[in-house]
Every structure is written in C-alpha cells, then in structure tokens.
Amino acid sequence: MSHVPMRTAGVDLAAESRGTALAVIAWTARRACLEQLTLDVDDAQITRAAPGVAKIGIDCALGWPDEFVGFLVEHADLRGAHVPDGGMAWRRTLAYRETDRNVREKTGRWPLSVSTDRIGLTAMRCAGLLGRLAAEGLVVDRSGQSGAVVEVYPGATLRLWGWVVRGYRRDPEVRRGPVQRMQREAPWLDLGRHVELMVDSTDCFDAVVAALATRAAALGRYDPPPPDQQARAEREGWIVLPSCSLADLRPAQP
C-alpha cells in the first residue's frame, strides 16, 4: 500500500522576487525529505506550490496592528478633531501587533515592526500574495487556526530551540554551524543536494526553518491565539512559535 506524503512549505518572503526563497519538505511515516529549495521565486511560483502542500508558512507579517489601522483612518478624516497622543507608549501600540507582544514575552526580543520598519514593504507584497492564494481556492486564515497559511518567524523558532545563531544571517561560515546541527539533531531529515545552498543563502536557510515551523503548525504543536485575541489575530496575523523541539517533529515510526 502506498502512502502519500504530507508536505509543508516555507517561504522567506522579501519585498521582491530577488531574495525570496521557497522550501518544500515531504513527510512520510519514517523520514522527511527537502524536495525543493528555490531562490528568487515570484508570487506565481509560490501560488503554484501552495495547493500541493498541507500548509504553507510565510515569514512575513500577515497584517498590521489594529491601533495603527485605526490611527490611519482617523488621521485621514480631516473633518474630525483628532489629537493623537504622540507619546512613546502610544506609539508602541501602533508599532506592534498582539502576536509581536507574544513573541517578545516568549523569546525576549521584539520582531521588526510591520508599521514602522521596512518590512512594511514586504507585508504589502504579502497582502497581494494572500489574495492570490485565496483566489486559487485556498482558505486564508491569518490567525493560523484553520486553512492553508500560517505566519512563521525563523529567528524566533531557532531561539526557542535553544540554538545560538548570532550572525548567521550575515556570514555563510556562521550559518554552516546551524545547518550541520540540523543534520545532527534531525538525521531523519534528508537535505539532499540543498546543503550548500542553505549555507550560501540565508534566505534559503530561513525558508527551510519556516517549513519546519510549519510542520509544527500542521501537528498542532504551537500555542494558538488566546480565545479573547482570536478576532484580533484574524485581522493582524499570528506568529506560529513551535512548542516542541526539532527532534519532536520526527515522523512517527510505525
């Protein structure tokens, strides 16, 4: 009897195709295999890959903070006498989403702000990508509770796994260490001919980590939004932080 593997995909999204990487991992009963690792992919390539996977994890904010959106709407209404607070505490409510605060609580670090950092340009591209995925018939739930898409954060995933990865994004030789550690801790994961590409390209390495975090989402091995934050997460997005180690993603042995 043949068994159809489950596939998870990870996308390290950039503002343009250049620097955007796509990884697809196939999971069988005994092993996992990195089937595809592609650099400089466009929206069409991602959209074509999405129907063939159980879930696709995107390393990009899927939405903006509610307070930021509300501020922009008010600020554009010249008929209203709106006087924004302008203070630092108020600005932080506009800069960070609820999921960003959750990441800060769990990892000790703030993600980049989608409303004040340059990743906002990538998030604009992501909004278009989500629309294309929905047009192809995929269910897009920004909270990650259902549907085919989840938001992932490779850097936070690595920190939760306890990996010391300072400087890995800038230096290929530093990045070789985490790639080798991945091979040691997950001998059941066949990286195939893609090892050197993961070393050479931080985008490709992050795409693989994104696909692994997406596996955690598919298994339900993460903390979903609290019930009182579910509606907000459906608007703002929710970062999947694995609640398990890399080793715990190992396929079940029959």
GROMACS .gro file of C-alpha atoms in nm:
model
  254
    1MET     CA    1   0.000   0.000   0.000
    2SER     CA    2   0.142   0.339  -0.098
    3HIS     CA    3   0.136   0.633   0.135
    4VAL     CA    4   0.106   0.988   0.006
    5PRO     CA    5   0.349   1.211   0.198
    6MET     CA    6   0.233   1.522   0.377
    7ARG     CA    7   0.414   1.831   0.256
    8THR     CA    8   0.484   2.157   0.429
    9ALA     CA    9   0.627   2.466   0.262
   10GLY     CA   10   0.819   2.760   0.397
   11VAL     CA   11   0.860   3.099   0.230
   12ASP     CA   12   1.123   3.352   0.330
   13LEU     CA   13   0.948   3.648   0.174
   14ALA     CA   14   1.125   3.961   0.052
   15ALA     CA   15   0.977   4.275  -0.098
   16GLU     CA   16   1.064   4.147  -0.446
   17SER     CA   17   1.129   3.809  -0.604
   18ARG     CA   18   1.502   3.860  -0.552
   19GLY     CA   19   1.584   3.725  -0.208
   20THR     CA   20   1.260   3.529  -0.174
   21ALA     CA   21   1.313   3.159  -0.108
   22LEU     CA   22   1.072   2.864  -0.115
   23ALA     CA   23   1.130   2.530   0.060
   24VAL     CA   24   0.907   2.222   0.039
   25ILE     CA   25   0.952   1.926   0.276
   26ALA     CA   26   0.778   1.591   0.221
   27TRP     CA   27   0.695   1.394   0.537
   28THR     CA   28   0.645   1.018   0.525
   29ALA     CA   29   0.589   0.772   0.808
   30ARG     CA   30   0.962   0.729   0.866
   31ARG     CA   31   1.152   1.018   0.708
   32ALA     CA   32   1.134   1.370   0.578
   33CYS     CA   33   1.294   1.499   0.260
   34LEU     CA   34   1.369   1.851   0.145
   35GLU     CA   35   1.218   1.814  -0.200
   36GLN     CA   36   1.253   2.169  -0.323
   37LEU     CA   37   1.462   2.470  -0.230
   38THR     CA   38   1.443   2.759  -0.473
   39LEU     CA   39   1.579   3.113  -0.451
   40ASP     CA   40   1.441   3.428  -0.619
   41VAL     CA   41   1.086   3.298  -0.654
   42ASP     CA   42   0.791   3.511  -0.761
   43ASP     CA   43   0.429   3.506  -0.649
   44ALA     CA   44   0.328   3.276  -0.933
   45GLN     CA   45   0.577   3.009  -0.822
   46ILE     CA   46   0.455   3.028  -0.463
   47THR     CA   47   0.092   3.016  -0.573
   48ARG     CA   48   0.158   2.708  -0.788
   49ALA     CA   49   0.329   2.527  -0.499
   50ALA     CA   50   0.064   2.604  -0.236
   51PRO     CA   51  -0.212   2.360  -0.344
   52GLY     CA   52   0.033   2.069  -0.320
   53VAL     CA   53   0.114   2.120   0.049
   54ALA     CA   54  -0.082   2.073   0.370
   55LYS     CA   55   0.027   2.415   0.497
   56ILE     CA   56   0.249   2.695   0.376
   57GLY     CA   57   0.434   2.909   0.628
   58ILE     CA   58   0.525   3.265   0.531
   59ASP     CA   59   0.798   3.458   0.710
   60CYS     CA   60   0.622   3.793   0.694
   61ALA     CA   61   0.359   3.980   0.891
   62LEU     CA   62   0.014   3.892   0.758
   63GLY     CA   63  -0.148   4.212   0.884
   64TRP     CA   64  -0.100   4.541   1.069
   65PRO     CA   65  -0.176   4.639   1.432
   66ASP     CA   66  -0.542   4.727   1.487
   67GLU     CA   67  -0.440   5.052   1.655
   68PHE     CA   68  -0.223   5.151   1.359
   69VAL     CA   69  -0.504   5.087   1.112
   70GLY     CA   70  -0.746   5.285   1.327
   71PHE     CA   71  -0.499   5.573   1.356
   72LEU     CA   72  -0.457   5.594   0.979
   73VAL     CA   73  -0.832   5.602   0.923
   74GLU     CA   74  -0.877   5.878   1.180
   75HIS     CA   75  -0.578   6.075   1.055
   76ALA     CA   76  -0.716   6.073   0.701
   77ASP     CA   77  -1.050   6.216   0.817
   78LEU     CA   78  -0.992   6.590   0.805
   79ARG     CA   79  -1.342   6.656   0.939
   80GLY     CA   80  -1.257   6.512   1.278
   81ALA     CA   81  -1.067   6.693   1.552
   82HIS     CA   82  -0.835   6.404   1.624
   83VAL     CA   83  -0.545   6.474   1.857
   84PRO     CA   84  -0.313   6.173   1.875
   85ASP     CA   85  -0.124   6.116   2.197
   86GLY     CA   86   0.213   6.110   2.021
   87GLY     CA   87   0.398   5.968   2.322
   88MET     CA   88   0.625   5.665   2.317
   89ALA     CA   89   0.382   5.432   2.495
   90TRP     CA   90   0.108   5.527   2.248
   91ARG     CA   91   0.343   5.482   1.952
   92ARG     CA   92   0.429   5.130   2.068
   93THR     CA   93   0.063   5.033   2.046
   94LEU     CA   94   0.074   5.136   1.680
   95ALA     CA   95   0.407   4.967   1.613
   96TYR     CA   96   0.340   4.616   1.743
   97ARG     CA   97   0.069   4.357   1.697
   98GLU     CA   98  -0.060   4.132   1.973
   99THR     CA   99   0.139   3.843   1.829
  100ASP     CA  100   0.456   4.056   1.840
  101ARG     CA  101   0.400   4.107   2.212
  102ASN     CA  102   0.358   3.731   2.248
  103VAL     CA  103   0.690   3.674   2.069
  104ARG     CA  104   0.857   3.930   2.295
  105GLU     CA  105   0.723   3.751   2.603
  106LYS     CA  106   0.845   3.408   2.486
  107THR     CA  107   1.181   3.499   2.329
  108GLY     CA  108   1.283   3.824   2.497
  109ARG     CA  109   1.306   4.006   2.163
  110TRP     CA  110   1.073   4.222   1.961
  111PRO     CA  111   1.006   4.127   1.599
  112LEU     CA  112   1.051   4.404   1.346
  113SER     CA  113   0.755   4.641   1.340
  114VAL     CA  114   0.538   4.599   1.030
  115SER     CA  115   0.412   4.957   1.062
  116THR     CA  116   0.743   5.137   1.128
  117ASP     CA  117   1.019   4.924   0.971
  118ARG     CA  118   1.100   4.850   0.608
  119ILE     CA  119   0.934   4.508   0.634
  120GLY     CA  120   0.613   4.700   0.571
  121LEU     CA  121   0.702   4.687   0.200
  122THR     CA  122   0.727   4.309   0.221
  123ALA     CA  123   0.395   4.294   0.406
  124MET     CA  124   0.235   4.485   0.118
  125ARG     CA  125   0.360   4.219  -0.121
  126CYS     CA  126   0.236   3.953   0.121
  127ALA     CA  127  -0.112   4.103   0.121
  128GLY     CA  128  -0.122   4.061  -0.255
  129LEU     CA  129   0.010   3.705  -0.226
  130LEU     CA  130  -0.261   3.616   0.027
  131GLY     CA  131  -0.518   3.748  -0.217
  132ARG     CA  132  -0.376   3.531  -0.496
  133LEU     CA  133  -0.378   3.223  -0.274
  134ALA     CA  134  -0.741   3.290  -0.179
  135ALA     CA  135  -0.830   3.335  -0.547
  136GLU     CA  136  -0.689   2.987  -0.610
  137GLY     CA  137  -0.937   2.846  -0.362
  138LEU     CA  138  -0.712   2.817  -0.056
  139VAL     CA  139  -0.855   2.913   0.282
  140VAL     CA  140  -0.652   3.204   0.421
  141ASP     CA  141  -0.697   3.248   0.796
  142ARG     CA  142  -0.440   3.498   0.921
  143SER     CA  143  -0.470   3.358   1.274
  144GLY     CA  144  -0.341   3.020   1.151
  145GLN     CA  145  -0.619   2.835   1.329
  146SER     CA  146  -0.756   2.694   1.005
  147GLY     CA  147  -0.676   2.699   0.638
  148ALA     CA  148  -0.356   2.658   0.442
  149VAL     CA  149  -0.146   2.957   0.552
  150VAL     CA  150   0.043   3.029   0.874
  151GLU     CA  151   0.276   3.310   0.972
  152VAL     CA  152   0.619   3.191   1.086
  153TYR     CA  153   0.931   3.356   1.224
  154PRO     CA  154   1.251   3.151   1.169
  155GLY     CA  155   1.469   3.359   1.401
  156ALA     CA  156   1.230   3.314   1.693
  157THR     CA  157   1.193   2.944   1.611
  158LEU     CA  158   1.569   2.896   1.638
  159ARG     CA  159   1.583   3.084   1.968
  160LEU     CA  160   1.305   2.869   2.112
  161TRP     CA  161   1.502   2.561   2.009
  162GLY     CA  162   1.793   2.698   2.209
  163TRP     CA  163   2.021   2.745   1.910
  164VAL     CA  164   2.287   3.016   1.933
  165VAL     CA  165   2.272   3.168   1.587
  166ARG     CA  166   2.412   3.519   1.634
  167GLY     CA  167   2.542   3.643   1.299
  168TYR     CA  168   2.403   3.355   1.096
  169ARG     CA  169   2.217   3.585   0.858
  170ARG     CA  170   2.533   3.771   0.756
  171ASP     CA  171   2.808   3.508   0.746
  172PRO     CA  172   2.788   3.180   0.549
  173GLU     CA  173   3.052   3.020   0.769
  174VAL     CA  174   2.849   3.101   1.080
  175ARG     CA  175   2.544   2.960   0.900
  176ARG     CA  176   2.725   2.633   0.831
  177GLY     CA  177   2.709   2.557   1.205
  178PRO     CA  178   2.327   2.559   1.229
  179VAL     CA  179   2.300   2.359   0.906
  180GLN     CA  180   2.529   2.092   1.049
  181ARG     CA  181   2.338   2.099   1.376
  182MET     CA  182   2.016   2.044   1.185
  183GLN     CA  183   2.171   1.737   1.024
  184ARG     CA  184   2.284   1.604   1.365
  185GLU     CA  185   1.959   1.666   1.551
  186ALA     CA  186   1.735   1.553   1.266
  187PRO     CA  187   1.914   1.262   1.095
  188TRP     CA  188   1.573   1.159   0.959
  189LEU     CA  189   1.561   1.483   0.756
  190ASP     CA  190   1.727   1.440   0.418
  191LEU     CA  191   1.853   1.777   0.298
  192GLY     CA  192   1.983   1.615  -0.020
  193ARG     CA  193   2.172   1.836  -0.261
  194HIS     CA  194   2.050   2.155  -0.094
  195VAL     CA  195   2.301   2.172   0.194
  196GLU     CA  196   2.541   2.414   0.028
  197LEU     CA  197   2.256   2.635  -0.090
  198MET     CA  198   2.140   2.662   0.272
  199VAL     CA  199   2.493   2.764   0.369
  200ASP     CA  200   2.533   3.009   0.081
  201SER     CA  201   2.192   3.176   0.119
  202THR     CA  202   2.040   3.293   0.446
  203ASP     CA  203   1.707   3.323   0.262
  204CYS     CA  204   1.716   2.954   0.171
  205PHE     CA  205   1.818   2.853   0.522
  206ASP     CA  206   1.531   3.054   0.671
  207ALA     CA  207   1.287   2.903   0.420
  208VAL     CA  208   1.379   2.554   0.544
  209VAL     CA  209   1.333   2.661   0.907
  210ALA     CA  210   0.999   2.812   0.804
  211ALA     CA  211   0.892   2.479   0.651
  212LEU     CA  212   0.989   2.301   0.975
  213ALA     CA  213   0.792   2.552   1.186
  214THR     CA  214   0.500   2.495   0.951
  215ARG     CA  215   0.523   2.123   1.031
  216ALA     CA  216   0.475   2.216   1.398
  217ALA     CA  217   0.165   2.412   1.297
  218ALA     CA  218   0.029   2.116   1.098
  219LEU     CA  219   0.077   1.892   1.404
  220GLY     CA  220  -0.081   2.146   1.640
  221ARG     CA  221   0.248   2.180   1.828
  222TYR     CA  222   0.226   2.553   1.895
  223ASP     CA  223   0.034   2.795   2.115
  224PRO     CA  224  -0.263   2.940   1.922
  225PRO     CA  225  -0.408   3.283   1.994
  226PRO     CA  226  -0.594   3.304   2.326
  227PRO     CA  227  -0.972   3.297   2.272
  228ASP     CA  228  -1.004   3.664   2.366
  229GLN     CA  229  -0.745   3.754   2.099
  230GLN     CA  230  -0.878   3.531   1.820
  231ALA     CA  231  -1.065   3.805   1.634
  232ARG     CA  232  -0.765   4.036   1.652
  233ALA     CA  233  -0.535   3.759   1.526
  234GLU     CA  234  -0.765   3.706   1.228
  235ARG     CA  235  -0.702   4.069   1.132
  236GLU     CA  236  -0.340   4.119   1.243
  237GLY     CA  237  -0.196   3.771   1.191
  238TRP     CA  238  -0.048   3.530   1.447
  239ILE     CA  239   0.310   3.401   1.451
  240VAL     CA  240   0.338   3.024   1.495
  241LEU     CA  241   0.604   2.955   1.759
  242PRO     CA  242   0.671   2.579   1.784
  243SER     CA  243   0.608   2.440   2.132
  244CYS     CA  244   0.834   2.145   2.056
  245SER     CA  245   1.194   2.082   1.960
  246LEU     CA  246   1.321   1.999   1.614
  247ALA     CA  247   1.357   1.636   1.724
  248ASP     CA  248   0.989   1.629   1.819
  249LEU     CA  249   0.895   1.691   1.455
  250ARG     CA  250   1.034   1.348   1.366
  251PRO     CA  251   0.788   1.135   1.169
  252ALA     CA  252   0.617   0.868   1.376
  253GLN     CA  253   0.770   0.523   1.346
  254PRO     CA  254   0.502   0.262   1.264
   0.00000   0.00000   0.00000
